[in-house]
Structure formats: C-alpha cells, structure tokens
Amino acid sequence: MGWSGDTLLEMADGEAIRVHNLKRGVFLRDESGLSVRVECVVVTTRAHRKRLHDERIVAFDYAKHMSTGACISDFRESHRPTARGHPWNPVHIPGRSGSGCWMYLREASASTEETPMDTETYDLILDKSHRGRLVSVFGNVCIPTLGHNRRDNVVMHPYFGTRAVIDDLEKMPGYQADGRVVLREEQYERTQDITNIVCGIRNPDQSLSDACNVQ
C-alpha cells in the first residue's frame, strides 16, 4: 500500500496526527469511533521520487467524490478527508445507511498529473486485538492497515491483507524493539506472473513468505 507522511489520521481523543509522527502505543480512532492501538509503523524508503504511472501520490478529493455519487457518504463539512497515497490504495467511505463502500483512492482523486511517489511512505500494523479494524482519516474516510484480513473486493490482498506480511515484518530489525520498521523499496518481492503483486519482503537472514510461491 503506502500512505504519504502528511496524511492526517484521527486520534482517539479527536485530535489529528500526521502519519509520519505516529509511533507504537498511539491510540487512533476506528470506523466506529472506538480506540485502536498502533503496534508498528512501517516506513518504505526510496532513493528518489519515482515518476512511473503506477508509482505516484494522489489525494482524496471531497468534491469529486460527492459529484460521482459512488457512495452516499456522511462527511463532516468542517473536516474534509486528507488521505494521500498510492492511487490503488483502498479507502472506505462511511455511508449514511451504515455500511458504506470501498473504492480506490484514484477513483476519488482530482489529480490529473502524475505527482512523483514520496521518498518515504508509511503503513501501519495495529495491536493484535484490533487488526481487523479500519483507521479513521481526519474527515471521516477510513483506511485499512496491514494484516487486516478483509475480503471485500477492493481491499482484499493476498499478502498485505493477511498474516503473512506481519510474520515477515516481525522478523525485521526494529519491530520488537520500538515498533518502527524501515524498509528499502527493493526489499519487496513480487510474483512472477502477470499480476506482479507484492508477495513477500526480502530479509537477508530470513526466507521469503510462502505467499511468494505463487507462480
């Protein structure tokens, strides 16, 4: 996945915090207004800002979403969503009926330019008892975290959405110590088929996740 460091999330007390300021033990607000605890912050670094079509940063655009009518939502007018990340990142739009809907960030982005991917992007792992929950972006859009185990069409992922990614990250320096793992982009392994999706994280001292056995 990968979120820009300036994305604003909502803390349990209602205050806003930028993703790059998160650390283990911070309590965020979930899709139901309950508290969820951050277990680990995963930072992916790049040597330079990419300009490839599928490696760019886009921002959720309130006006575009409301004009498309893709999902009847209940945004707070004073706090419009501030999610910024990879265009294929899934976001959940809370609905007035209670269920809401999933969509890709690119579907609700006003950006027509290919803004280069940030040199650092961020992902989160929640405490074990909270991993299926979503995290509220300041403004009432919600995003998933790693190992969420959700099966909805847009959000499901055979690696990022499963226990496999957490198993790999737990072996990385920093996870056990202070809950902050820093990865280089080239550590991500991808399947060798047409999908070319991420299926593991390379660690010189560990074997890859079984997810990378997909051919």
XYZ file of N, CA, C and O in Angstrom:
860
model
N 0.852 -1.179 0.000
C 0.000 0.000 0.000
C 0.894 1.237 0.000
O 1.594 1.471 -0.952
N 0.933 1.998 1.072
C 1.813 3.156 1.136
C 1.059 4.468 1.185
O 0.415 4.868 0.220
N 1.142 5.151 2.330
C 0.469 6.436 2.522
C 1.502 7.532 2.701
O 2.553 7.328 3.305
N 1.193 8.706 2.181
C 2.085 9.847 2.334
C 2.188 10.226 3.808
O 1.213 10.135 4.558
N 3.367 10.677 4.216
C 3.590 11.021 5.612
C 2.752 12.174 6.112
O 2.569 12.340 7.319
N 2.207 12.997 5.206
C 1.399 14.132 5.656
C -0.090 13.814 5.733
O -0.903 14.692 6.024
N -0.474 12.552 5.483
C -1.867 12.152 5.669
C -2.256 12.336 7.136
O -1.522 11.933 8.037
N -3.400 12.951 7.366
C -3.866 13.213 8.729
C -4.804 12.105 9.201
O -5.834 11.849 8.576
N -4.448 11.461 10.299
C -5.318 10.469 10.912
C -5.948 11.053 12.165
O -5.467 12.037 12.720
N -7.030 10.430 12.596
C -7.743 10.922 13.761
C -7.370 10.102 14.992
O -7.490 8.878 14.998
N -6.899 10.771 16.020
C -6.546 10.100 17.258
C -7.802 9.797 18.070
O -8.886 10.325 17.800
N -7.651 8.937 19.066
C -8.795 8.528 19.878
C -9.452 9.704 20.588
O -10.657 9.689 20.850
N -8.668 10.752 20.883
C -9.220 11.917 21.582
C -9.796 12.962 20.628
O -10.202 14.042 21.044
N -9.813 12.640 19.311
C -10.386 13.555 18.332
C -9.389 14.496 17.691
O -9.725 15.195 16.735
N -8.163 14.534 18.203
C -7.131 15.380 17.609
C -6.566 14.717 16.354
O -6.700 13.511 16.151
N -5.918 15.517 15.505
C -5.321 14.997 14.278
C -3.833 14.748 14.478
O -3.164 15.452 15.243
N -3.313 13.735 13.778
C -1.882 13.447 13.813
C -1.443 13.011 12.425
O -2.150 12.267 11.740
N -0.303 13.514 11.978
C 0.218 13.116 10.674
C 0.862 11.733 10.785
O 1.470 11.392 11.803
N 0.733 10.965 9.716
C 1.225 9.588 9.731
C 2.704 9.523 10.103
O 3.128 8.631 10.840
N 3.506 10.469 9.621
C 4.948 10.390 9.903
C 5.285 10.655 11.372
O 6.415 10.415 11.802
N 4.316 11.121 12.150
C 4.544 11.347 13.583
C 4.069 10.188 14.454
O 4.213 10.237 15.679
N 3.519 9.157 13.843
C 3.000 8.031 14.615
C 4.125 7.182 15.196
O 5.220 7.099 14.638
N 3.832 6.537 16.310
C 4.757 5.591 16.914
C 3.952 4.552 17.684
O 2.739 4.704 17.883
N 4.620 3.492 18.093
C 3.944 2.433 18.843
C 3.282 3.003 20.099
O 3.864 3.827 20.802
N 2.062 2.545 20.348
C 1.360 2.952 21.553
C 0.375 4.084 21.361
O -0.439 4.354 22.251
N 0.421 4.757 20.196
C -0.549 5.820 19.926
C -1.921 5.189 19.685
O -2.038 4.164 19.011
N -2.953 5.797 20.241
C -4.314 5.308 20.041
C -5.018 6.157 18.989
O -5.094 7.381 19.105
N -5.515 5.483 17.954
C -6.246 6.136 16.877
C -7.726 5.798 16.986
O -8.126 4.932 17.758
N -8.528 6.475 16.187
C -9.969 6.215 16.158
C -10.287 5.307 14.976
O -9.761 5.497 13.879
N -11.154 4.313 15.198
C -11.516 3.413 14.107
C -12.822 3.853 13.457
O -13.365 4.922 13.752
N -13.349 3.018 12.550
C -14.537 3.386 11.783
C -15.789 3.521 12.637
O -16.773 4.137 12.227
N -15.760 2.959 13.843
C -16.916 3.042 14.742
C -16.723 4.066 15.852
O -17.558 4.186 16.746
N -15.599 4.787 15.811
C -15.321 5.774 16.845
C -14.632 5.197 18.065
O -14.441 5.897 19.063
N -14.233 3.918 17.994
C -13.548 3.272 19.110
C -12.036 3.442 18.981
O -11.523 3.801 17.919
N -11.318 3.157 20.057
C -9.866 3.316 20.069
C -9.164 2.063 19.558
O -9.550 0.942 19.902
N -8.132 2.263 18.740
C -7.274 1.167 18.290
C -5.822 1.585 18.508
O -5.458 2.738 18.302
N -4.998 0.635 18.918
C -3.614 0.938 19.289
C -2.646 0.578 18.164
O -2.726 -0.507 17.578
N -1.727 1.484 17.863
C -0.696 1.237 16.859
C 0.370 0.316 17.447
O 0.938 0.593 18.502
N 0.632 -0.789 16.754
C 1.662 -1.734 17.175
C 2.987 -1.462 16.466
O 4.054 -1.570 17.055
N 2.913 -1.110 15.178
C 4.143 -0.897 14.416
C 3.900 0.089 13.280
O 2.833 0.090 12.657
N 4.886 0.935 13.027
C 4.884 1.848 11.884
C 5.926 1.334 10.894
O 7.084 1.119 11.254
N 5.504 1.105 9.652
C 6.399 0.588 8.616
C 6.694 1.707 7.623
O 5.778 2.261 7.009
N 7.965 2.041 7.485
C 8.392 3.112 6.582
C 9.112 2.490 5.391
O 10.054 1.720 5.568
N 8.651 2.797 4.190
C 9.325 2.329 2.977
C 10.055 3.505 2.348
O 9.450 4.546 2.075
N 11.355 3.352 2.151
C 12.171 4.440 1.612
C 12.531 4.176 0.155
O 12.696 3.031 -0.269
N 12.647 5.257 -0.598
C 13.060 5.201 -1.996
C 14.234 6.143 -2.192
O 14.280 7.208 -1.595
N 15.157 5.758 -3.061
C 16.345 6.579 -3.286
C 15.993 7.890 -3.967
O 16.667 8.895 -3.807
N 14.916 7.894 -4.747
C 14.487 9.114 -5.437
C 12.991 9.022 -5.663
O 12.384 7.963 -5.515
N 12.385 10.131 -6.015
C 10.943 10.170 -6.237
C 10.622 9.614 -7.614
O 11.035 10.143 -8.629
N 9.869 8.523 -7.650
C 9.543 7.877 -8.919
C 8.523 8.682 -9.708
O 7.695 9.381 -9.162
N 8.558 8.494 -11.022
C 7.594 9.161 -11.886
C 6.866 8.156 -12.777
O 6.334 8.508 -13.818
N 6.854 6.892 -12.376
C 6.147 5.883 -13.144
C 4.645 6.034 -12.953
O 4.176 6.563 -11.951
N 3.877 5.527 -13.912
C 2.419 5.696 -13.868
C 1.809 5.114 -12.598
O 0.894 5.683 -12.023
N 2.296 3.941 -12.171
C 1.679 3.301 -11.012
C 2.412 3.611 -9.715
O 2.163 3.005 -8.696
N 3.349 4.537 -9.748
C 4.076 4.914 -8.544
C 3.993 6.424 -8.365
O 4.909 7.169 -8.686
N 2.851 6.876 -7.889
C 2.640 8.298 -7.688
C 1.755 8.495 -6.471
O 1.198 7.545 -5.926
N 1.644 9.720 -6.051
C 0.818 10.062 -4.901
C -0.409 10.831 -5.390
O -0.288 11.758 -6.181
N -1.586 10.416 -4.944
C -2.800 11.162 -5.247
C -3.524 11.445 -3.936
O -3.271 10.810 -2.918
N -4.424 12.408 -3.971
C -5.134 12.813 -2.758
C -6.630 12.609 -2.923
O -7.185 12.819 -4.004
N -7.280 12.180 -1.849
C -8.736 12.056 -1.866
C -9.334 13.442 -2.061
O -8.959 14.393 -1.386
N -10.262 13.559 -3.000
C -10.876 14.849 -3.292
C -12.359 14.814 -2.933
O -13.143 14.082 -3.533
N -12.729 15.607 -1.956
C -14.103 15.644 -1.446
C -15.099 15.981 -2.552
O -16.105 15.308 -2.736
N -14.812 17.022 -3.319
C -15.754 17.486 -4.341
C -15.969 16.438 -5.424
O -17.097 16.199 -5.860
N -14.892 15.795 -5.866
C -15.033 14.796 -6.920
C -15.846 13.609 -6.435
O -16.706 13.098 -7.143
N -15.581 13.179 -5.215
C -16.342 12.044 -4.687
C -17.829 12.369 -4.624
O -18.671 11.576 -5.032
N -18.167 13.546 -4.126
C -19.569 13.916 -3.983
C -20.251 14.044 -5.341
O -21.432 13.761 -5.487
N -19.504 14.442 -6.376
C -20.104 14.612 -7.698
C -20.334 13.280 -8.405
O -21.247 13.148 -9.209
N -19.505 12.268 -8.102
C -19.671 10.978 -8.766
C -20.820 10.177 -8.174
O -21.427 9.358 -8.851
N -21.105 10.402 -6.890
C -22.189 9.667 -6.246
C -21.892 8.191 -6.093
O -22.795 7.366 -5.995
N -20.595 7.830 -6.091
C -20.220 6.422 -5.989
C -20.687 5.813 -4.676
O -20.986 4.637 -4.596
N -20.756 6.617 -3.649
C -21.200 6.127 -2.348
C -21.790 7.301 -1.580
O -21.137 8.337 -1.437
N -23.025 7.163 -1.121
C -23.643 8.233 -0.331
C -22.947 8.272 1.016
O -22.976 7.314 1.774
N -22.290 9.370 1.293
C -21.438 9.430 2.468
C -21.875 10.498 3.455
O -22.758 11.298 3.189
N -21.211 10.477 4.589
C -21.584 11.357 5.686
C -20.348 12.107 6.179
O -19.911 11.935 7.305
N -19.743 12.910 5.305
C -18.557 13.666 5.685
C -18.920 14.816 6.608
O -19.990 15.395 6.502
N -17.996 15.142 7.469
C -18.157 16.337 8.282
C -17.673 17.526 7.466
O -16.528 17.563 7.033
N -18.550 18.477 7.236
C -18.231 19.593 6.346
C -16.977 20.352 6.778
O -16.230 20.858 5.957
N -16.741 20.441 8.078
C -15.600 21.221 8.556
C -14.282 20.464 8.472
O -13.220 21.055 8.588
N -14.347 19.138 8.287
C -13.138 18.325 8.251
C -13.170 17.422 7.028
O -13.569 16.268 7.114
N -12.772 17.932 5.900
C -12.805 17.124 4.692
C -11.610 16.175 4.658
O -10.539 16.506 5.145
N -11.788 14.975 4.072
C -10.753 13.944 4.113
C -9.410 14.409 3.560
O -9.340 15.167 2.597
N -8.339 13.921 4.173
C -6.989 14.350 3.810
C -6.087 13.165 3.491
O -4.890 13.217 3.731
N -6.646 12.080 2.971
C -5.849 10.899 2.645
C -5.027 11.135 1.385
O -5.550 11.576 0.367
N -3.721 10.840 1.458
C -2.839 10.922 0.297
C -2.011 9.651 0.245
O -1.442 9.233 1.250
N -1.968 9.024 -0.937
C -1.201 7.792 -1.039
C -1.175 7.249 -2.448
O -1.534 7.930 -3.411
N -0.740 5.995 -2.565
C -0.685 5.304 -3.843
C -2.091 5.256 -4.442
O -3.070 5.025 -3.733
N -2.233 5.494 -5.759
C -3.566 5.558 -6.367
C -4.402 4.293 -6.217
O -5.633 4.356 -6.246
N -3.760 3.140 -6.032
C -4.513 1.897 -5.886
C -4.762 1.544 -4.427
O -5.239 0.450 -4.119
N -4.467 2.452 -3.513
C -4.800 2.209 -2.109
C -6.315 2.186 -1.928
O -7.023 3.038 -2.462
N -6.836 1.241 -1.146
C -8.275 1.217 -0.882
C -8.655 2.188 0.231
O -7.920 2.348 1.207
N -9.791 2.854 0.061
C -10.344 3.699 1.121
C -11.797 3.297 1.334
O -12.480 2.881 0.398
N -12.250 3.409 2.559
C -13.637 3.077 2.878
C -14.395 4.362 3.166
O -13.961 5.185 3.971
N -15.528 4.527 2.482
C -16.353 5.716 2.648
C -17.550 5.350 3.519
O -18.413 4.582 3.095
N -17.601 5.832 4.750
C -18.753 5.517 5.608
C -20.040 6.025 4.975
O -20.103 7.150 4.481
N -21.067 5.194 4.953
C -22.333 5.589 4.343
C -23.371 5.972 5.372
O -23.307 5.572 6.532
N -24.337 6.740 4.945
C -25.406 7.153 5.856
C -26.264 5.973 6.276
O -26.910 5.996 7.305
N -26.259 4.919 5.460
C -27.027 3.723 5.808
C -26.284 2.851 6.805
O -26.835 1.909 7.353
N -24.993 3.161 7.011
C -24.211 2.411 7.980
C -23.171 1.499 7.372
O -22.161 1.203 7.993
N -23.385 1.029 6.134
C -22.452 0.077 5.541
C -21.307 0.758 4.802
O -20.155 0.354 4.910
N -21.609 1.798 4.035
C -20.574 2.488 3.283
C -20.097 1.666 2.102
O -20.714 0.676 1.715
N -18.969 2.063 1.516
C -18.444 1.326 0.367
C -16.937 1.499 0.269
O -16.357 2.417 0.843
N -16.315 0.587 -0.477
C -14.882 0.646 -0.740
C -14.643 1.217 -2.126
O -15.405 0.958 -3.061
N -13.572 1.973 -2.279
C -13.158 2.444 -3.583
C -11.654 2.685 -3.556
O -11.052 2.803 -2.483
N -11.040 2.703 -4.744
C -9.618 3.014 -4.818
C -9.423 4.520 -4.711
O -10.251 5.304 -5.184
N -8.321 4.911 -4.117
C -8.046 6.329 -3.923
C -8.080 7.089 -5.244
O -8.560 8.215 -5.318
N -7.599 6.463 -6.310
C -7.565 7.110 -7.622
C -8.958 7.459 -8.139
O -9.115 8.369 -8.947
N -9.982 6.725 -7.686
C -11.342 6.965 -8.155
C -11.935 8.241 -7.573
O -12.919 8.757 -8.086
N -11.365 8.718 -6.494
C -11.869 9.940 -5.863
C -10.767 10.983 -5.768
O -10.702 11.758 -4.833
N -9.885 10.975 -6.752
C -8.790 11.936 -6.765
C -9.007 12.952 -7.866
O -9.406 12.608 -8.979
N -8.733 14.217 -7.565
C -8.862 15.272 -8.567
C -7.580 15.426 -9.367
O -7.524 16.173 -10.331
N -6.539 14.710 -8.971
C -5.235 14.869 -9.602
C -5.223 14.273 -11.005
O -5.597 13.120 -11.206
N -4.809 15.054 -11.980
C -4.630 14.555 -13.339
C -3.148 14.461 -13.678
O -2.770 13.920 -14.704
N -2.305 14.981 -12.805
C -0.870 14.914 -13.011
C -0.298 13.732 -12.239
O -0.850 13.301 -11.234
N 0.826 13.225 -12.713
C 1.474 12.110 -12.053
C 2.486 12.641 -11.044
O 3.673 12.728 -11.308
N 1.992 13.027 -9.882
C 2.865 13.520 -8.827
C 3.802 12.398 -8.404
O 3.346 11.302 -8.080
N 5.113 12.626 -8.397
C 6.050 11.549 -8.055
C 5.778 10.970 -6.675
O 5.361 11.666 -5.756
N 6.015 9.666 -6.548
C 5.859 8.994 -5.267
C 6.824 9.600 -4.259
O 7.979 9.889 -4.584
N 6.365 9.816 -3.027
C 7.229 10.356 -1.985
C 8.422 9.432 -1.738
O 8.338 8.222 -1.942
N 9.523 9.999 -1.262
C 10.693 9.176 -0.961
C 10.464 8.301 0.265
O 11.185 7.331 0.480
N 9.459 8.626 1.071
C 9.063 7.781 2.196
C 7.546 7.642 2.208
O 6.830 8.634 2.101
N 7.068 6.408 2.312
C 5.638 6.168 2.502
C 5.461 5.290 3.738
O 6.399 4.621 4.180
N 4.248 5.287 4.274
C 4.010 4.684 5.582
C 2.836 3.710 5.556
O 1.850 3.918 4.853
N 2.975 2.645 6.346
C 1.890 1.705 6.599
C 1.871 1.401 8.090
O 2.878 1.600 8.788
N 0.743 0.893 8.563
C 0.585 0.629 9.992
C 0.188 -0.812 10.254
O -0.482 -1.446 9.439
N 0.607 -1.306 11.410
C 0.090 -2.555 11.958
C -0.547 -2.207 13.292
O 0.061 -1.516 14.114
N -1.768 -2.663 13.487
C -2.451 -2.415 14.750
C -2.186 -3.547 15.735
O -1.745 -4.637 15.355
N -2.458 -3.279 16.990
C -2.372 -4.290 18.031
C -3.184 -5.520 17.618
O -4.196 -5.403 16.919
N -2.737 -6.699 18.041
C -3.346 -7.956 17.606
C -4.862 -7.976 17.768
O -5.590 -8.491 16.912
N -5.365 -7.410 18.831
C -6.810 -7.437 19.079
C -7.583 -6.440 18.219
O -8.814 -6.435 18.221
N -6.869 -5.591 17.467
C -7.525 -4.539 16.684
C -7.306 -4.681 15.181
O -7.744 -3.835 14.414
N -6.648 -5.730 14.719
C -6.167 -5.777 13.339
C -7.242 -5.790 12.262
O -6.981 -5.421 11.133
N -8.428 -6.202 12.570
C -9.473 -6.191 11.554
C -10.159 -4.851 11.405
O -10.993 -4.666 10.520
N -9.794 -3.898 12.237
C -10.470 -2.606 12.259
C -9.834 -1.640 11.254
O -8.688 -1.802 10.843
N -10.589 -0.614 10.890
C -10.096 0.421 9.991
C -9.646 1.622 10.807
O -10.056 1.796 11.948
N -8.813 2.455 10.212
C -8.332 3.664 10.873
C -8.983 4.869 10.219
O -9.060 4.965 8.992
N -9.446 5.796 11.033
C -10.154 6.966 10.528
C -9.185 8.072 10.117
O -8.374 8.539 10.908
N -9.271 8.454 8.840
C -8.556 9.634 8.367
C -9.333 10.852 8.850
O -10.560 10.827 8.925
N -8.630 11.917 9.198
C -9.299 13.112 9.696
C -10.250 13.641 8.624
O -9.829 14.101 7.570
N -11.538 13.530 8.864
C -12.528 13.936 7.883
C -13.501 12.826 7.528
O -14.355 12.985 6.668
N -13.354 11.649 8.165
C -14.345 10.581 8.063
C -14.221 9.677 6.849
O -15.202 9.106 6.387
N -13.027 9.522 6.310
C -12.712 8.434 5.392
C -11.880 7.451 6.203
O -11.130 7.861 7.085
N -12.017 6.159 5.935
C -11.260 5.169 6.699
C -10.327 4.383 5.785
O -10.628 4.163 4.611
N -9.197 3.956 6.334
C -8.225 3.185 5.564
C -7.873 1.904 6.319
O -7.940 1.853 7.542
N -7.492 0.853 5.582
C -7.095 -0.397 6.230
C -5.636 -0.342 6.667
O -4.873 0.525 6.232
N -5.249 -1.264 7.518
C -3.856 -1.399 7.919
C -3.364 -2.783 7.499
O -4.147 -3.621 7.033
N -2.088 -3.040 7.640
C -1.523 -4.312 7.207
C -2.091 -5.472 8.023
O -2.310 -5.357 9.223
N -2.309 -6.604 7.342
C -2.823 -7.791 8.014
C -4.272 -7.687 8.425
O -4.697 -8.337 9.379
N -5.079 -6.910 7.691
C -6.466 -6.637 8.089
C -7.405 -7.830 7.916
O -8.449 -7.907 8.546
N -7.071 -8.754 7.017
C -7.855 -9.971 6.795
C -9.278 -9.686 6.314
O -10.210 -10.436 6.612
N -9.459 -8.628 5.555
C -10.776 -8.307 4.990
C -10.887 -8.886 3.584
O -9.902 -8.948 2.852
N -12.121 -9.287 3.204
C -12.338 -9.991 1.944
C -13.133 -9.199 0.919
O -13.475 -9.729 -0.132
N -13.427 -7.944 1.198
C -14.152 -7.131 0.225
C -13.306 -6.988 -1.041
O -12.074 -6.940 -0.992
N -13.960 -6.882 -2.194
C -13.258 -6.907 -3.477
C -12.123 -5.900 -3.589
O -11.038 -6.219 -4.057
N -12.356 -4.659 -3.191
C -11.345 -3.614 -3.373
C -10.194 -3.760 -2.385
O -9.029 -3.582 -2.739
N -10.493 -4.101 -1.148
C -9.477 -4.069 -0.097
C -8.684 -5.370 0.029
O -7.556 -5.371 0.518
N -9.222 -6.489 -0.413
C -8.530 -7.759 -0.196
C -7.194 -7.800 -0.946
O -7.057 -7.264 -2.044
N -6.188 -8.413 -0.315
C -4.866 -8.557 -0.924
C -4.246 -9.836 -0.367
O -4.258 -10.054 0.842
N -3.691 -10.697 -1.236
C -3.173 -11.990 -0.780
C -1.935 -11.903 0.103
O -1.527 -12.904 0.691
N -1.337 -10.723 0.202
C -0.180 -10.557 1.081
C -0.411 -9.459 2.107
O -0.444 -9.709 3.311
N -0.622 -8.223 1.659
C -0.810 -7.107 2.584
C -2.033 -7.293 3.487
O -2.079 -6.744 4.584
N -3.006 -8.061 3.029
C -4.216 -8.248 3.818
C -4.212 -9.495 4.679
O -5.242 -9.854 5.242
N -3.073 -10.165 4.802
C -3.021 -11.432 5.529
C -1.969 -11.411 6.640
O -1.181 -10.472 6.771
N -1.948 -12.493 7.392
C -0.975 -12.656 8.470
C 0.454 -12.747 7.923
O 1.426 -12.442 8.626
N 0.598 -13.129 6.648
C 1.929 -13.333 6.066
C 2.796 -12.078 6.151
O 3.988 -12.155 6.454
N 2.222 -10.906 5.882
C 3.020 -9.676 5.920
C 3.481 -9.372 7.346
O 4.605 -8.905 7.567
N 2.644 -9.674 8.326
C 3.028 -9.436 9.719
C 4.129 -10.403 10.141
O 5.088 -10.022 10.820
N 4.016 -11.673 9.716
C 5.058 -12.653 10.029
C 6.410 -12.190 9.497
O 7.437 -12.307 10.178
N 6.429 -11.652 8.271
C 7.683 -11.172 7.691
C 8.214 -9.952 8.433
O 9.412 -9.841 8.713
N 7.332 -9.018 8.758
C 7.767 -7.778 9.410
C 8.235 -8.007 10.843
O 9.119 -7.298 11.335
N 7.671 -8.992 11.519
C 8.091 -9.285 12.889
C 9.553 -9.723 12.959
O 10.189 -9.639 14.009
N 10.098 -10.194 11.834
C 11.493 -10.637 11.783
C 12.455 -9.492 11.479
O 13.671 -9.674 11.533
N 11.912 -8.336 11.141
C 12.745 -7.218 10.726
C 13.273 -6.426 11.926
O 12.601 -6.316 12.952
N 14.485 -5.863 11.781
C 15.023 -5.013 12.855
C 14.067 -3.864 13.165
O 13.521 -3.240 12.262
N 13.853 -3.625 14.433
C 13.010 -2.514 14.850
C 11.622 -2.916 15.292
O 11.011 -2.232 16.115
N 11.109 -4.027 14.773
C 9.729 -4.397 15.118
C 9.600 -4.677 16.610
O 8.739 -4.108 17.287
N 10.436 -5.546 17.121
C 10.333 -5.916 18.529
C 10.839 -4.808 19.442
O 10.326 -4.623 20.553
N 11.825 -4.057 18.978
C 12.457 -3.046 19.832
C 11.555 -1.853 20.108
O 11.231 -1.549 21.261
N 11.148 -1.156 19.045
C 10.371 0.068 19.260
C 9.174 0.209 18.330
O 8.536 1.252 18.290
N 8.874 -0.860 17.573
C 7.694 -0.811 16.719
C 7.843 0.097 15.516
O 6.858 0.672 15.049
N 9.051 0.207 14.992
C 9.277 1.005 13.781
C 10.217 0.232 12.864
O 11.370 -0.014 13.213
N 9.710 -0.142 11.692
C 10.489 -0.902 10.719
C 10.731 -0.028 9.496
O 9.787 0.540 8.936
N 11.986 0.092 9.097
C 12.341 0.876 7.912
C 12.816 -0.094 6.831
O 13.757 -0.866 7.045
N 12.149 -0.057 5.677
C 12.460 -0.948 4.568
C 12.919 -0.154 3.360
O 12.493 0.981 3.156
N 13.768 -0.760 2.552
C 14.089 -0.207 1.241
C 13.102 -0.782 0.228
O 12.684 -1.930 0.347
N 12.769 -0.012 -0.755
C 11.778 -0.450 -1.736
C 12.163 -1.775 -2.390
O 11.308 -2.622 -2.666
N 13.462 -1.979 -2.619
C 13.900 -3.190 -3.303
C 13.772 -4.445 -2.439
O 13.983 -5.565 -2.924
N 13.430 -4.299 -1.166
C 13.225 -5.476 -0.319
C 11.895 -6.173 -0.602
O 11.700 -7.314 -0.205
N 10.984 -5.493 -1.282
C 9.694 -6.105 -1.588
C 9.842 -7.091 -2.744
O 10.404 -6.758 -3.780
N 9.323 -8.301 -2.551
C 9.321 -9.320 -3.594
C 7.960 -9.339 -4.279
O 6.930 -9.120 -3.640
N 7.957 -9.610 -5.585
C 6.714 -9.654 -6.349
C 6.560 -11.000 -7.047
O 7.548 -11.677 -7.336
N 5.314 -11.362 -7.315
C 5.055 -12.602 -8.038
C 5.602 -12.479 -9.455
O 5.743 -11.378 -9.993
N 5.900 -13.624 -10.056
C 6.468 -13.641 -11.397
C 5.408 -13.825 -12.477
O 5.738 -14.084 -13.632
N 4.133 -13.693 -12.104
C 3.069 -13.825 -13.096
C 2.637 -12.450 -13.582
O 3.257 -11.427 -13.264
N 1.546 -12.401 -14.325
C 1.100 -11.153 -14.939
C 0.660 -10.116 -13.912
O 0.705 -8.910 -14.162
N 0.253 -10.557 -12.718
C -0.229 -9.606 -11.710
C 0.901 -8.783 -11.110
O 0.718 -7.622 -10.763
N 2.084 -9.383 -10.950
C 3.268 -8.686 -10.424
C 2.984 -8.003 -9.085
O 3.463 -6.911 -8.806
N 2.192 -8.659 -8.235
C 1.847 -8.055 -6.951
C 2.882 -8.410 -5.886
O 3.588 -9.410 -5.988
N 2.969 -7.578 -4.867
C 3.887 -7.844 -3.761
C 3.444 -9.107 -3.033
O 2.260 -9.291 -2.732
N 4.408 -9.989 -2.759
C 4.078 -11.266 -2.126
C 5.017 -11.603 -0.972
O 4.883 -12.641 -0.330
N 5.987 -10.747 -0.695
C 6.908 -11.015 0.395
C 7.864 -9.855 0.590
O 7.915 -8.929 -0.228
N 8.609 -9.899 1.686
C 9.605 -8.871 1.975
C 10.948 -9.552 2.175
O 11.079 -10.453 3.000
N 11.920 -9.134 1.417
C 13.234 -9.764 1.445
C 13.998 -9.382 2.709
O 14.119 -8.213 3.063
N 14.508 -10.396 3.377
C 15.387 -10.207 4.526
C 16.572 -11.136 4.325
O 16.385 -12.342 4.179
N 17.790 -10.616 4.285
C 18.953 -11.460 4.016
C 19.072 -12.660 4.949
O 19.651 -13.683 4.584
N 18.517 -12.549 6.155
C 18.660 -13.618 7.137
C 17.428 -14.507 7.252
O 17.399 -15.421 8.064
N 16.390 -14.228 6.452
C 15.152 -14.989 6.553
C 14.696 -15.416 5.168
O 14.974 -14.763 4.167
N 13.965 -16.529 5.104
C 13.378 -16.948 3.836
C 12.145 -16.104 3.566
O 11.566 -15.505 4.471
N 11.724 -16.071 2.305
C 10.554 -15.294 1.941
C 9.283 -15.963 2.436
O 9.242 -17.156 2.705
N 8.228 -15.166 2.522
C 6.924 -15.693 2.897
C 6.459 -16.721 1.876
O 6.795 -16.658 0.695
N 5.673 -17.696 2.332
C 5.123 -18.701 1.426
C 4.268 -18.079 0.334
O 4.014 -18.693 -0.689
N 3.804 -16.834 0.564
C 2.970 -16.172 -0.442
C 3.712 -16.033 -1.759
O 3.111 -15.986 -2.822
N 5.048 -15.988 -1.713
C 5.825 -15.803 -2.934
C 6.003 -17.094 -3.713
O 6.679 -17.112 -4.730
N 5.397 -18.172 -3.250
C 5.418 -19.400 -4.025
C 4.385 -19.365 -5.139
O 4.317 -20.264 -5.957
N 3.561 -18.297 -5.162
C 2.569 -18.158 -6.222
C 3.285 -17.959 -7.546
O 4.172 -17.124 -7.664
N 2.925 -18.719 -8.551
C 3.553 -18.616 -9.870
C 2.576 -18.025 -10.873
O 1.396 -18.239 -10.775
